[in-house]
């Protein structure tokens, strides 16, 4: 099972990807985590990526595709994976298709978490506060300035991917405004039925 999570920053992709990965016993591959790991390890890639990431800007397709290409060739990803934060541009989406085609595979489902943009800043600032209070590292791009840049990047580069995957017939919309358990249940149900969950909440504004 090869799944892509789509949705703006703060939509809950990471939380849901981790839960679904656990449920299906497949790895959760977050490109944001890969970059944060490279930064924390002080690799040359990490050092060169750090400033742009902290400003909320997207990193180059070339760099990110190399990370993903290497990671999905690892043994634990042979039965499938959940991609979180990738692809984020049309170039990344076609590179992913090409990489998978080499082994005769393809993305099975794309889950798009639909949330009202008004809640995103609130969620991100809350995530930073919870991390701070529990003594964990606060993401340096979890602030309103960087979030603005991230939302613009999402609208310009990532949002067009909905249509790309819709045209392929694999896009499934999920109401991301429900509570965490209900979002997971909706995701499992659309993966089982192949149909999008009924949208009772506002769509992307
Ligand atoms: P995330 O943890 O998914 O919110 O990603 C945090 C940051 O990592 C992004 O704002 C970008 O700077 C960088 N990043 C993660 N994934 C990608 C990607 N697929 N393409 C470009 N930049 C990315």
PDB file of C-alpha atoms and ligand atoms in Angstrom:
ATOM      1  CA  UNK A   1       0.000   0.000   0.000  1.00  0.00           C
ATOM      2  CA  UNK A   2       1.579   3.269  -1.151  1.00  0.00           C
ATOM      3  CA  UNK A   3      -0.108   6.342   0.232  1.00  0.00           C
ATOM      4  CA  UNK A   4       0.534  10.075  -0.096  1.00  0.00           C
ATOM      5  CA  UNK A   5      -0.789  12.523   2.514  1.00  0.00           C
ATOM      6  CA  UNK A   6      -1.712  15.910   1.096  1.00  0.00           C
ATOM      7  CA  UNK A   7      -2.791  19.009   3.017  1.00  0.00           C
ATOM      8  CA  UNK A   8      -1.460  22.370   4.164  1.00  0.00           C
ATOM      9  CA  UNK A   9       0.904  22.816   7.118  1.00  0.00           C
ATOM     10  CA  UNK A  10      -0.992  22.180  10.344  1.00  0.00           C
ATOM     11  CA  UNK A  11      -3.628  19.980   8.668  1.00  0.00           C
ATOM     12  CA  UNK A  12      -2.535  16.959  10.705  1.00  0.00           C
ATOM     13  CA  UNK A  13      -0.627  15.006   8.038  1.00  0.00           C
ATOM     14  CA  UNK A  14       2.135  13.917  10.411  1.00  0.00           C
ATOM     15  CA  UNK A  15      -0.246  12.713  13.121  1.00  0.00           C
ATOM     16  CA  UNK A  16      -2.440  10.801  10.717  1.00  0.00           C
ATOM     17  CA  UNK A  17       0.477   9.387   8.717  1.00  0.00           C
ATOM     18  CA  UNK A  18       1.985   7.980  11.939  1.00  0.00           C
ATOM     19  CA  UNK A  19      -1.321   6.375  12.924  1.00  0.00           C
ATOM     20  CA  UNK A  20      -1.938   4.853   9.497  1.00  0.00           C
ATOM     21  CA  UNK A  21       1.646   3.606   9.275  1.00  0.00           C
ATOM     22  CA  UNK A  22       1.150   1.887  12.614  1.00  0.00           C
ATOM     23  CA  UNK A  23      -2.148   0.396  11.505  1.00  0.00           C
ATOM     24  CA  UNK A  24      -0.776  -1.023   8.249  1.00  0.00           C
ATOM     25  CA  UNK A  25       2.713  -1.871   9.534  1.00  0.00           C
ATOM     26  CA  UNK A  26       4.443   0.207   6.879  1.00  0.00           C
ATOM     27  CA  UNK A  27       6.953   3.064   7.340  1.00  0.00           C
ATOM     28  CA  UNK A  28       5.942   6.693   7.765  1.00  0.00           C
ATOM     29  CA  UNK A  29       8.248   8.721   5.540  1.00  0.00           C
ATOM     30  CA  UNK A  30       8.298  12.402   6.382  1.00  0.00           C
ATOM     31  CA  UNK A  31      10.581  14.558   4.237  1.00  0.00           C
ATOM     32  CA  UNK A  32      10.420  17.278   6.915  1.00  0.00           C
ATOM     33  CA  UNK A  33      11.761  14.763   9.470  1.00  0.00           C
ATOM     34  CA  UNK A  34      14.506  13.690   7.041  1.00  0.00           C
ATOM     35  CA  UNK A  35      15.637  17.311   6.686  1.00  0.00           C
ATOM     36  CA  UNK A  36      15.395  18.006  10.434  1.00  0.00           C
ATOM     37  CA  UNK A  37      17.490  14.878  11.031  1.00  0.00           C
ATOM     38  CA  UNK A  38      20.096  16.057   8.503  1.00  0.00           C
ATOM     39  CA  UNK A  39      20.217  19.456  10.227  1.00  0.00           C
ATOM     40  CA  UNK A  40      20.525  17.927  13.713  1.00  0.00           C
ATOM     41  CA  UNK A  41      23.295  15.609  12.487  1.00  0.00           C
ATOM     42  CA  UNK A  42      25.180  18.560  11.004  1.00  0.00           C
ATOM     43  CA  UNK A  43      25.525  16.987   7.546  1.00  0.00           C
ATOM     44  CA  UNK A  44      26.471  19.277   4.661  1.00  0.00           C
ATOM     45  CA  UNK A  45      22.971  18.866   3.218  1.00  0.00           C
ATOM     46  CA  UNK A  46      21.477  19.818   6.583  1.00  0.00           C
ATOM     47  CA  UNK A  47      23.693  22.868   6.937  1.00  0.00           C
ATOM     48  CA  UNK A  48      22.822  24.105   3.451  1.00  0.00           C
ATOM     49  CA  UNK A  49      19.068  23.493   3.958  1.00  0.00           C
ATOM     50  CA  UNK A  50      18.681  24.969   7.440  1.00  0.00           C
ATOM     51  CA  UNK A  51      18.167  28.679   6.698  1.00  0.00           C
ATOM     52  CA  UNK A  52      15.602  28.149   3.926  1.00  0.00           C
ATOM     53  CA  UNK A  53      13.688  25.641   6.008  1.00  0.00           C
ATOM     54  CA  UNK A  54      13.539  27.968   8.982  1.00  0.00           C
ATOM     55  CA  UNK A  55      12.144  30.711   6.751  1.00  0.00           C
ATOM     56  CA  UNK A  56       9.398  28.292   5.657  1.00  0.00           C
ATOM     57  CA  UNK A  57      10.630  28.032   2.062  1.00  0.00           C
ATOM     58  CA  UNK A  58      10.553  24.858   0.012  1.00  0.00           C
ATOM     59  CA  UNK A  59      13.878  23.151  -0.636  1.00  0.00           C
ATOM     60  CA  UNK A  60      14.923  22.132  -4.145  1.00  0.00           C
ATOM     61  CA  UNK A  61      13.127  19.280  -5.877  1.00  0.00           C
ATOM     62  CA  UNK A  62      16.507  17.719  -6.673  1.00  0.00           C
ATOM     63  CA  UNK A  63      17.540  17.509  -3.020  1.00  0.00           C
ATOM     64  CA  UNK A  64      14.207  16.192  -1.770  1.00  0.00           C
ATOM     65  CA  UNK A  65      13.742  13.669  -4.578  1.00  0.00           C
ATOM     66  CA  UNK A  66      17.199  12.234  -3.829  1.00  0.00           C
ATOM     67  CA  UNK A  67      16.225  11.754  -0.161  1.00  0.00           C
ATOM     68  CA  UNK A  68      12.958  10.034  -1.060  1.00  0.00           C
ATOM     69  CA  UNK A  69      14.426   7.920  -3.838  1.00  0.00           C
ATOM     70  CA  UNK A  70      17.045   6.500  -1.464  1.00  0.00           C
ATOM     71  CA  UNK A  71      14.584   5.971   1.365  1.00  0.00           C
ATOM     72  CA  UNK A  72      11.889   4.117  -0.573  1.00  0.00           C
ATOM     73  CA  UNK A  73      14.468   1.665  -1.901  1.00  0.00           C
ATOM     74  CA  UNK A  74      15.132   0.451   1.647  1.00  0.00           C
ATOM     75  CA  UNK A  75      13.819  -2.999   2.548  1.00  0.00           C
ATOM     76  CA  UNK A  76      11.171  -1.852   5.041  1.00  0.00           C
ATOM     77  CA  UNK A  77       9.448   0.167   2.314  1.00  0.00           C
ATOM     78  CA  UNK A  78       9.160  -2.730  -0.123  1.00  0.00           C
ATOM     79  CA  UNK A  79       5.574  -3.516   0.898  1.00  0.00           C
ATOM     80  CA  UNK A  80       4.515   0.112   0.944  1.00  0.00           C
ATOM     81  CA  UNK A  81       4.877   3.411   2.789  1.00  0.00           C
ATOM     82  CA  UNK A  82       3.074   6.576   3.739  1.00  0.00           C
ATOM     83  CA  UNK A  83       4.600   9.757   2.381  1.00  0.00           C
ATOM     84  CA  UNK A  84       4.085  12.843   4.516  1.00  0.00           C
ATOM     85  CA  UNK A  85       5.176  16.196   3.078  1.00  0.00           C
ATOM     86  CA  UNK A  86       6.121  14.753  -0.307  1.00  0.00           C
ATOM     87  CA  UNK A  87       5.421  15.395  -3.126  1.00  0.00           C
ATOM     88  CA  UNK A  88       4.980  19.136  -2.704  1.00  0.00           C
ATOM     89  CA  UNK A  89       5.500  20.318  -6.280  1.00  0.00           C
ATOM     90  CA  UNK A  90       4.423  19.046  -9.701  1.00  0.00           C
ATOM     91  CA  UNK A  91       8.093  18.206 -10.429  1.00  0.00           C
ATOM     92  CA  UNK A  92       8.294  16.042  -7.291  1.00  0.00           C
ATOM     93  CA  UNK A  93       5.018  14.304  -8.190  1.00  0.00           C
ATOM     94  CA  UNK A  94       6.252  13.311 -11.632  1.00  0.00           C
ATOM     95  CA  UNK A  95       9.658  12.292 -10.252  1.00  0.00           C
ATOM     96  CA  UNK A  96       7.886  10.040  -7.732  1.00  0.00           C
ATOM     97  CA  UNK A  97       5.793   8.423 -10.475  1.00  0.00           C
ATOM     98  CA  UNK A  98       8.931   7.810 -12.512  1.00  0.00           C
ATOM     99  CA  UNK A  99      10.825   6.290  -9.552  1.00  0.00           C
ATOM    100  CA  UNK A 100       7.944   3.944  -8.737  1.00  0.00           C
ATOM    101  CA  UNK A 101       7.413   3.015 -12.382  1.00  0.00           C
ATOM    102  CA  UNK A 102      10.973   1.651 -12.471  1.00  0.00           C
ATOM    103  CA  UNK A 103       9.859  -1.115 -10.108  1.00  0.00           C
ATOM    104  CA  UNK A 104       6.439  -1.509 -11.738  1.00  0.00           C
ATOM    105  CA  UNK A 105       4.597   0.144  -8.868  1.00  0.00           C
ATOM    106  CA  UNK A 106       2.599   3.318  -8.338  1.00  0.00           C
ATOM    107  CA  UNK A 107       0.850   5.382  -5.663  1.00  0.00           C
ATOM    108  CA  UNK A 108      -2.410   3.674  -4.651  1.00  0.00           C
ATOM    109  CA  UNK A 109      -4.143   6.480  -2.771  1.00  0.00           C
ATOM    110  CA  UNK A 110      -3.693  10.156  -2.002  1.00  0.00           C
ATOM    111  CA  UNK A 111      -5.457  11.331   1.146  1.00  0.00           C
ATOM    112  CA  UNK A 112      -6.090  15.064   1.176  1.00  0.00           C
ATOM    113  CA  UNK A 113      -6.841  16.521   4.600  1.00  0.00           C
ATOM    114  CA  UNK A 114      -9.304  19.357   4.071  1.00  0.00           C
ATOM    115  CA  UNK A 115      -9.114  22.082   6.692  1.00  0.00           C
ATOM    116  CA  UNK A 116     -10.156  25.688   6.974  1.00  0.00           C
ATOM    117  CA  UNK A 117      -7.079  27.914   6.675  1.00  0.00           C
ATOM    118  CA  UNK A 118      -8.283  29.918   9.674  1.00  0.00           C
ATOM    119  CA  UNK A 119      -7.485  27.019  12.023  1.00  0.00           C
ATOM    120  CA  UNK A 120      -3.976  26.403  10.734  1.00  0.00           C
ATOM    121  CA  UNK A 121      -2.163  29.216  12.512  1.00  0.00           C
ATOM    122  CA  UNK A 122      -3.955  28.340  15.743  1.00  0.00           C
ATOM    123  CA  UNK A 123      -2.927  24.666  15.439  1.00  0.00           C
ATOM    124  CA  UNK A 124       0.690  25.470  14.598  1.00  0.00           C
ATOM    125  CA  UNK A 125       1.099  27.914  17.466  1.00  0.00           C
ATOM    126  CA  UNK A 126      -0.492  25.342  19.798  1.00  0.00           C
ATOM    127  CA  UNK A 127       1.939  22.672  18.552  1.00  0.00           C
ATOM    128  CA  UNK A 128       4.852  25.017  19.345  1.00  0.00           C
ATOM    129  CA  UNK A 129       3.451  25.776  22.817  1.00  0.00           C
ATOM    130  CA  UNK A 130       2.886  22.074  23.651  1.00  0.00           C
ATOM    131  CA  UNK A 131       6.444  21.254  22.541  1.00  0.00           C
ATOM    132  CA  UNK A 132       7.831  24.127  24.615  1.00  0.00           C
ATOM    133  CA  UNK A 133       5.890  23.157  27.743  1.00  0.00           C
ATOM    134  CA  UNK A 134       6.895  19.509  27.475  1.00  0.00           C
ATOM    135  CA  UNK A 135      10.563  20.417  27.034  1.00  0.00           C
ATOM    136  CA  UNK A 136      10.739  19.194  23.430  1.00  0.00           C
ATOM    137  CA  UNK A 137      12.435  21.124  20.648  1.00  0.00           C
ATOM    138  CA  UNK A 138      10.162  23.749  19.153  1.00  0.00           C
ATOM    139  CA  UNK A 139      10.243  23.717  15.360  1.00  0.00           C
ATOM    140  CA  UNK A 140      11.908  26.927  14.215  1.00  0.00           C
ATOM    141  CA  UNK A 141       9.402  27.262  11.368  1.00  0.00           C
ATOM    142  CA  UNK A 142       6.392  27.014  13.726  1.00  0.00           C
ATOM    143  CA  UNK A 143       5.800  30.761  13.990  1.00  0.00           C
ATOM    144  CA  UNK A 144       3.392  33.065  12.192  1.00  0.00           C
ATOM    145  CA  UNK A 145       6.002  34.587   9.872  1.00  0.00           C
ATOM    146  CA  UNK A 146       7.320  31.252   8.564  1.00  0.00           C
ATOM    147  CA  UNK A 147       3.782  29.842   8.457  1.00  0.00           C
ATOM    148  CA  UNK A 148       2.794  32.600   6.034  1.00  0.00           C
ATOM    149  CA  UNK A 149       5.635  31.623   3.724  1.00  0.00           C
ATOM    150  CA  UNK A 150       4.682  27.926   4.080  1.00  0.00           C
ATOM    151  CA  UNK A 151       1.029  28.640   3.235  1.00  0.00           C
ATOM    152  CA  UNK A 152       2.023  30.629   0.159  1.00  0.00           C
ATOM    153  CA  UNK A 153       4.300  27.818  -0.967  1.00  0.00           C
ATOM    154  CA  UNK A 154       1.435  25.385  -0.416  1.00  0.00           C
ATOM    155  CA  UNK A 155      -1.032  27.435  -2.454  1.00  0.00           C
ATOM    156  CA  UNK A 156       1.414  28.058  -5.305  1.00  0.00           C
ATOM    157  CA  UNK A 157       3.235  24.723  -5.548  1.00  0.00           C
ATOM    158  CA  UNK A 158       1.338  21.985  -3.728  1.00  0.00           C
ATOM    159  CA  UNK A 159      -2.372  22.728  -4.115  1.00  0.00           C
ATOM    160  CA  UNK A 160      -2.249  21.996  -7.877  1.00  0.00           C
ATOM    161  CA  UNK A 161      -1.367  18.396  -7.002  1.00  0.00           C
ATOM    162  CA  UNK A 162      -4.986  17.768  -5.954  1.00  0.00           C
ATOM    163  CA  UNK A 163      -6.047  18.008  -9.567  1.00  0.00           C
ATOM    164  CA  UNK A 164      -3.101  15.928 -10.723  1.00  0.00           C
ATOM    165  CA  UNK A 165      -4.131  13.056  -8.435  1.00  0.00           C
ATOM    166  CA  UNK A 166      -7.831  13.599  -9.032  1.00  0.00           C
ATOM    167  CA  UNK A 167      -7.241  13.151 -12.756  1.00  0.00           C
ATOM    168  CA  UNK A 168      -5.452   9.892 -11.924  1.00  0.00           C
ATOM    169  CA  UNK A 169      -8.543   8.805  -9.958  1.00  0.00           C
ATOM    170  CA  UNK A 170      -6.673   8.228  -6.684  1.00  0.00           C
ATOM    171  CA  UNK A 171      -7.466  11.406  -4.690  1.00  0.00           C
ATOM    172  CA  UNK A 172      -9.587  10.955  -1.560  1.00  0.00           C
ATOM    173  CA  UNK A 173     -10.724  13.969   0.446  1.00  0.00           C
ATOM    174  CA  UNK A 174     -10.960  13.699   4.221  1.00  0.00           C
ATOM    175  CA  UNK A 175     -12.549  16.177   6.593  1.00  0.00           C
ATOM    176  CA  UNK A 176      -9.512  17.254   8.640  1.00  0.00           C
ATOM    177  CA  UNK A 177     -11.542  19.367  11.055  1.00  0.00           C
ATOM    178  CA  UNK A 178     -12.880  16.341  12.919  1.00  0.00           C
ATOM    179  CA  UNK A 179     -11.129  15.151  16.081  1.00  0.00           C
ATOM    180  CA  UNK A 180      -7.968  13.100  15.617  1.00  0.00           C
ATOM    181  CA  UNK A 181      -9.626   9.673  16.039  1.00  0.00           C
ATOM    182  CA  UNK A 182     -12.446  10.544  13.660  1.00  0.00           C
ATOM    183  CA  UNK A 183      -9.968  11.669  10.990  1.00  0.00           C
ATOM    184  CA  UNK A 184      -8.126   8.335  11.306  1.00  0.00           C
ATOM    185  CA  UNK A 185     -11.419   6.431  11.031  1.00  0.00           C
ATOM    186  CA  UNK A 186     -12.398   8.438   7.935  1.00  0.00           C
ATOM    187  CA  UNK A 187      -9.012   7.729   6.381  1.00  0.00           C
ATOM    188  CA  UNK A 188      -9.317   3.997   7.050  1.00  0.00           C
ATOM    189  CA  UNK A 189     -12.823   3.970   5.712  1.00  0.00           C
ATOM    190  CA  UNK A 190     -11.949   5.752   2.441  1.00  0.00           C
ATOM    191  CA  UNK A 191      -8.955   3.476   1.987  1.00  0.00           C
ATOM    192  CA  UNK A 192     -11.273   0.469   2.393  1.00  0.00           C
ATOM    193  CA  UNK A 193     -14.122   1.765   0.226  1.00  0.00           C
ATOM    194  CA  UNK A 194     -12.089   3.755  -2.282  1.00  0.00           C
ATOM    195  CA  UNK A 195     -14.524   6.667  -1.885  1.00  0.00           C
ATOM    196  CA  UNK A 196     -13.989  10.105  -0.294  1.00  0.00           C
ATOM    197  CA  UNK A 197     -15.608  10.734   3.088  1.00  0.00           C
ATOM    198  CA  UNK A 198     -18.672  13.003   3.061  1.00  0.00           C
ATOM    199  CA  UNK A 199     -17.560  16.602   3.495  1.00  0.00           C
ATOM    200  CA  UNK A 200     -19.610  18.350   6.118  1.00  0.00           C
ATOM    201  CA  UNK A 201     -16.927  20.884   6.957  1.00  0.00           C
ATOM    202  CA  UNK A 202     -15.645  23.888   5.040  1.00  0.00           C
ATOM    203  CA  UNK A 203     -13.247  23.089   2.240  1.00  0.00           C
ATOM    204  CA  UNK A 204      -9.921  24.831   1.716  1.00  0.00           C
ATOM    205  CA  UNK A 205     -10.463  28.558   1.734  1.00  0.00           C
TER     206      UNK A 205
HETATM  207  P1  LIG B   1       7.181  19.600   7.082  1.00  0.00           P
HETATM  208  O1  LIG B   1       7.774  18.944   8.299  1.00  0.00           O
HETATM  209  O2  LIG B   1       6.605  18.612   6.106  1.00  0.00           O
HETATM  210  O3  LIG B   1       6.212  20.691   7.430  1.00  0.00           O
HETATM  211  O4  LIG B   1       8.392  20.287   6.298  1.00  0.00           O
HETATM  212  C1  LIG B   1       9.146  21.310   6.918  1.00  0.00           C
HETATM  213  C2  LIG B   1      10.010  22.007   5.883  1.00  0.00           C
HETATM  214  O5  LIG B   1      10.921  21.065   5.280  1.00  0.00           O
HETATM  215  C3  LIG B   1       9.288  22.644   4.711  1.00  0.00           C
HETATM  216  O6  LIG B   1       8.735  23.927   5.028  1.00  0.00           O
HETATM  217  C4  LIG B   1      10.428  22.739   3.693  1.00  0.00           C
HETATM  218  O7  LIG B   1      11.343  23.756   4.045  1.00  0.00           O
HETATM  219  C5  LIG B   1      11.132  21.389   3.909  1.00  0.00           C
HETATM  220  N1  LIG B   1      10.496  20.323   3.099  1.00  0.00           N
HETATM  221  C6  LIG B   1       9.901  19.195   3.577  1.00  0.00           C
HETATM  222  N2  LIG B   1       9.424  18.461   2.580  1.00  0.00           N
HETATM  223  C7  LIG B   1       9.679  19.135   1.446  1.00  0.00           C
HETATM  224  C8  LIG B   1       9.405  18.901   0.070  1.00  0.00           C
HETATM  225  N3  LIG B   1       8.742  17.799  -0.332  1.00  0.00           N
HETATM  226  N4  LIG B   1       9.832  19.814  -0.843  1.00  0.00           N
HETATM  227  C9  LIG B   1      10.507  20.914  -0.468  1.00  0.00           C
HETATM  228  N5  LIG B   1      10.791  21.221   0.812  1.00  0.00           N
HETATM  229  C10 LIG B   1      10.388  20.339   1.770  1.00  0.00           C
END
